[in-house]
Amino acid sequence: MSVPSASDQKPSKKDFVSDQDVRWCPGCGDYAILSQVQKVLPELGIARERFAFISGIGCSSRFPYYVNTYGFHSIHGRAPAIATGLKATRPELSVWIVTGDGDALSIGGNHLIHILRRNLDVNILLFNNKIYGLTKGQYSPTSEVGKVTKSTPIGSVDHPFDPIALALGAEASFVARSIDVETKHLQDIVRRAHHHKGTSFVEILQNCNVFNDGAFADVTEKTTKADATLVLEHGKPLIFGKNRDKGIRLRNFQPEVVALGEGISESDLLVHDERNPALAYLIARLGPPHFPTPIGVFTAVDPAPARGSSGRLRLAAVAAAPAFALGGFRWHGEDIVREEVDDVVDDVLHGHDTDGASRRVHQGDVPETPDAHLVECVGNWVGEPEHLGVGRHQVAHRPVEITLLELQQQVAFGDDADQSVARHHQQAADTMLTHHSNGIRDGGRGRQ
Amino acid sequence: MPDGATSNSKRVEPRDRVVIRFAGDSGDGMQVTGTQFTTESALAGNDLATLPDFPAEIRAPAGTLAGVSAFQLNFASDEVFTPGDDLDVLVAMNPAALKVNVGDLKPGGILIVDREGFNEQNLKKAEYDRNPLGDGSLDRYQLFQADVAKLTSAALKDLGLSARAVFRCRNFFCLGMTSWLYHRPIGPSESWLSDKFKKTPELVEANIRALRAGYNFAENSELFAVSYEIRPATIAPGKYRNITGNTATALGFVAAAQKAGRPIFLGSYPITPASDILHELSGLKQFNVYTFQAEDEIAGIGAALGAAFGGAIAITTTSGPGMNLKAETMGLALAVELPLIITDIQRAGPSTGMPTKTEQADLLMAMYGRHGEAPVPILAAATPADCFAMAFEAVRIAVRYMTPVILLTDGYLANGAEPWLIPDPASLPDIPVQLRTDPNGFFPYLRDQVTLSRPWVVPGTPGLEHRIGGLEKEYLTGNVSYAPMNHEQMIRVRARKIAGIVREIPPTQVLGPETGDLLVLGWGSTFGAITQAVRELGAAGHRVAQAHLRYLNPLPPDLGSILRRYRTVLVPEMNLGQLVRLIRAEYLVDAVGFNKIQGRPFKVSEIVSRCLRLLDGTTLEESVTEEHP
Ligand SMILES: Cc1ncc(C[n+]2csc(CCOP(=O)(O)OP(=O)(O)O)c2C)c(N)n1
Ligand code: SF4
Ligand SMILES: [Mg+2]
């Protein structure tokens, strides 16, 4: 069901440059990120109109204005929520969330962990400059302890989040880090994020040259970066250093930096495995002052088949299925067929049991009223309070099977289920099965 | 077998209307009992209105005053507008239920109690010094004492159920008794039980036996000498179903979305009394309904807005506390001009307030509760069934004007039920949706000349790529703009667009004389009580009329002239005077407020007596509380 691209020629970077002036401070790391993303997008084989960039508020969140795709600059911290609704409604879109360290980890922290938990098939680019840029330089949830800013004249006291560890803690299925100025590496990571099915979380170390200049100097300065950066590669030992003569070894379950040679060989080192989130967490805890800063893909796990003890089939798998449509229904970006509308409305208005009631009447169980009008009743009542929260329809996070059960129960629980309603439910159930999907409600199969 | 026919040995008296309340412990199943009695009454052809009333605690300590749960039903052979003021019948399962509810029972009213529930322990929990069944304090009622627990267990003797399971069937014994008393058919309750406990046939058997035992006991014992007959109401022919406000709201959304040819996306976070809309829509997935239980209310509305961007009929449902959380996103929705329906099932606030009790105190928040110049259309449903119409209308307006719309209902409408004449789908208005796909002459903020709404473009549409956002936009292009005059122009055009919705508002219906001494102006769930009160006043020869607002922003274009046709305007509200404030500001009319903030709907009698005092010449503001401290 592919929509033809707007342009017939092979798209190039300039197709993804909007007509708006970029308004970041000269020298800001955001420029480099924008440029790499604009370079990668045309290579992905997706028509321009199929991209949507959703952001919150912050310098970084101005990003969508500069990319000539669909875009939504929303409110502080809420981009994951908006992206959730868009992706659920338009699964065929490639949805990108652009956010900052304050936007994602402070005001939007709740939405971030929940979108990762749901594993919606979107890509998150978190520009971490360890500062609130747009509001002119207050410390952020990634600022180091003791950070002196306008709001913390004697230094901040809060311990920083590590975005990678946080994402892994939320069981994100793809977690990676790159650096604004590492153009090639950044492009690779952006590409990989795109190809991952499920939420891709990418932290990009970004220099705010106005309010937090040099926050990542150790990993960007020519003289120090080789010793300060650990480039992760799947299946390869953890080696770093200008002469690639240092490595990370595990001793007594503790990582340590060792020099290669002198009785220590590559085979003694930890080997990176993207499919092992536990290892990813261990690596995420590396960093200054005792360790180099790891960059690259920490973890990339296929959401299906189930992974880890939780064994979750999550939305990613659903979104990955080509036939995925809204909640598994026949709607797929197209209008509902008009002629059927009134029939469908009629069905919904009569609810679960209309003909049931009339059947009862005809069977003579219920005395016919003199007026011969028919009064039908349904079981949709507010029950005792215990029924209020956990009533007939458990709401979210239940897999298809439960939904089918639910449909059957609904048929059973209506005052008197009739054939047409049952048929309708069955149709819906069939549609769901063929689409292997139940939208967001699929999250949490392992928690039945 | 009991089938609604009554033995000839007892006297049968006709009644026009009966108000009955079932009251017991939270665990006694009073909501189920009331619901089944309602079903039976609907099938008997009576018009009716219900008022479930339960504590917020899922299981308050058994037997305590705090744990009392009640269900009230008004059924009649003519039109019913409210669940009724005072009770004709009270069924009290224990002393606490008696104590909390007996004050509402009319003198001479029927009081049915489970005698065994009045043991020392329960009396103490209900803070009774003496057993009220024996001290003469109930002399002014017709007191019927039955050993319900004992009779129920006798009926269930050989089923081998636990004592606890047997005890829990008492409510159906009581349902049986009351069904006999008012000639209700118990067949519907039997089939309901058969469905409900399908997986545990012994419970089907037990409850049906209890039901029949109660019915037969009432018929055969000496306890009741009279039974009552309430003729079916003459209401418009057609197919009816009983419907609660929340169900009607959900169905209104679905019907509208179908008419619009778009799917529904509901983003919501559970909160009483709104959750049932989420539950209801979750069960209607076969109608292109996508429900998303979000991590909080902000995500609920955020996801809905994202879905609106994606072309869905976007809805979020909540109650007061959740409304506060949604304010910022509503501002964004009106800035980006996408359709979105925000449904507030009002409950008693502030803060957590009384979550299961009703109130109308969110009107001014709906009107003004956003920063900046942020007008949003506001609709309010008047009855449980009207929730269908207003939910439908909310969708229609949101889509036509590309705007967020606030739909106000309240706990009373949400949980209350009434028979609803199922509309013919063909009679519902069409909701035309034009998703823009033509790149020629396209601008994101190009406005429709009539409605001033901007085009709805769904991402994925080739050639129309554009960016929207919360920053002020340039008038036509939608590009970010800080130009001073542009900002004022945008503020004004957004305001004009919302004001222009007046053209959608049908003429305001005035019930009663076209001019007169008094107009009672209401909005929301006060409709039933006001209607009944104005009818009674009219019947007594007073020149009193009624108008009820379902469109609160903008207000109906004919309202100003209507208000001026009456000497006095009275505005009863379950708040400290919110609509009255808007009316006074908008029309410079010296309207008088009448306020009740008790978590309970107005009684008809309260409105009648307030009107009578106004007609006498008193114009001071009064509240119910001042009358009943
Ligand atoms: C509700 C709300 N609170 C506060 C702000 C002010 N504000 C705008 S951006 C921002 C912090 C941005 O920091 P970050 O996410 O790190 O983005 P950066 O500017 O550094 O890219 C704040 C506090 C706002 N716009 N909205
Ligand atoms: S304040 Fe910092 S982050 Fe913001 S644009 Fe300027 S340099 Fe970039
Ligand atoms: Mg920042």
mmCIF file of N, CA and C and ligand atoms in Angstrom, chain A residues 23-30 59 129 131 133-134 206-211, ligand 2:
data_model
loop_
_atom_site.group_PDB
_atom_site.id
_atom_site.type_symbol
_atom_site.label_atom_id
_atom_site.label_comp_id
_atom_site.label_asym_id
_atom_site.label_seq_id
_atom_site.Cartn_x
_atom_site.Cartn_y
_atom_site.Cartn_z
ATOM 1 N N ARG A 23 17.846 28.662 13.648
ATOM 2 C CA ARG A 23 18.068 29.735 14.616
ATOM 3 C C ARG A 23 18.869 29.298 15.836
ATOM 4 N N TRP A 24 19.679 28.253 15.704
ATOM 5 C CA TRP A 24 20.508 27.900 16.851
ATOM 6 C C TRP A 24 21.714 28.835 16.905
ATOM 7 N N CYS A 25 22.337 28.922 18.083
ATOM 8 C CA CYS A 25 23.529 29.763 18.216
ATOM 9 C C CYS A 25 24.607 29.237 17.269
ATOM 10 N N PRO A 26 25.376 30.156 16.695
ATOM 11 C CA PRO A 26 26.486 29.694 15.870
ATOM 12 C C PRO A 26 27.393 28.783 16.704
ATOM 13 N N GLY A 27 27.762 27.666 16.112
ATOM 14 C CA GLY A 27 28.661 26.761 16.817
ATOM 15 C C GLY A 27 27.948 25.710 17.636
ATOM 16 N N CYS A 28 26.649 25.773 17.712
ATOM 17 C CA CYS A 28 25.883 24.799 18.500
ATOM 18 C C CYS A 28 25.982 23.410 17.858
ATOM 19 N N GLY A 29 26.079 22.414 18.709
ATOM 20 C CA GLY A 29 26.174 21.041 18.216
ATOM 21 C C GLY A 29 24.930 20.579 17.469
ATOM 22 N N ASP A 30 23.829 21.272 17.682
ATOM 23 C CA ASP A 30 22.583 20.868 17.021
ATOM 24 C C ASP A 30 22.697 20.917 15.493
ATOM 25 N N CYS A 59 15.958 24.025 22.904
ATOM 26 C CA CYS A 59 16.665 24.350 21.665
ATOM 27 C C CYS A 59 16.571 23.174 20.712
ATOM 28 N N ASN A 129 22.965 17.902 26.205
ATOM 29 C CA ASN A 129 24.017 18.902 26.388
ATOM 30 C C ASN A 129 24.230 19.185 27.872
ATOM 31 N N ILE A 131 22.500 20.492 30.031
ATOM 32 C CA ILE A 131 22.121 21.838 30.465
ATOM 33 C C ILE A 131 20.752 22.187 29.863
ATOM 34 N N GLY A 133 19.312 24.548 27.680
ATOM 35 C CA GLY A 133 19.804 25.568 26.763
ATOM 36 C C GLY A 133 18.808 26.699 26.573
ATOM 37 N N LEU A 134 17.607 26.350 26.211
ATOM 38 C CA LEU A 134 16.637 27.364 25.803
ATOM 39 C C LEU A 134 16.318 28.351 26.918
ATOM 40 N N GLN A 206 25.851 16.398 22.889
ATOM 41 C CA GLN A 206 25.745 17.596 22.058
ATOM 42 C C GLN A 206 26.334 18.774 22.809
ATOM 43 N N ASN A 207 27.175 19.495 22.138
ATOM 44 C CA ASN A 207 27.819 20.626 22.797
ATOM 45 C C ASN A 207 26.943 21.873 22.729
ATOM 46 N N CYS A 208 26.665 22.429 23.903
ATOM 47 C CA CYS A 208 26.028 23.733 23.961
ATOM 48 C C CYS A 208 27.155 24.717 24.210
ATOM 49 N N ASN A 209 27.602 25.345 23.153
ATOM 50 C CA ASN A 209 28.800 26.170 23.288
ATOM 51 C C ASN A 209 28.525 27.464 24.026
ATOM 52 N N VAL A 210 27.289 27.757 24.284
ATOM 53 C CA VAL A 210 26.974 28.986 24.994
ATOM 54 C C VAL A 210 26.869 28.763 26.506
ATOM 55 N N PHE A 211 26.179 27.715 26.894
ATOM 56 C CA PHE A 211 25.943 27.536 28.333
ATOM 57 C C PHE A 211 26.688 26.373 28.972
HETATM 58 S S1 SF4 C 2 21.795 27.754 23.856
HETATM 59 FE FE1 SF4 C 2 23.169 26.054 23.577
HETATM 60 S S2 SF4 C 2 21.906 24.392 22.899
HETATM 61 FE FE2 SF4 C 2 20.747 26.240 22.604
HETATM 62 S S3 SF4 C 2 21.156 26.841 20.508
HETATM 63 FE FE3 SF4 C 2 22.603 27.911 21.784
HETATM 64 S S4 SF4 C 2 24.354 26.608 21.819
HETATM 65 FE FE4 SF4 C 2 22.701 25.381 21.091
#
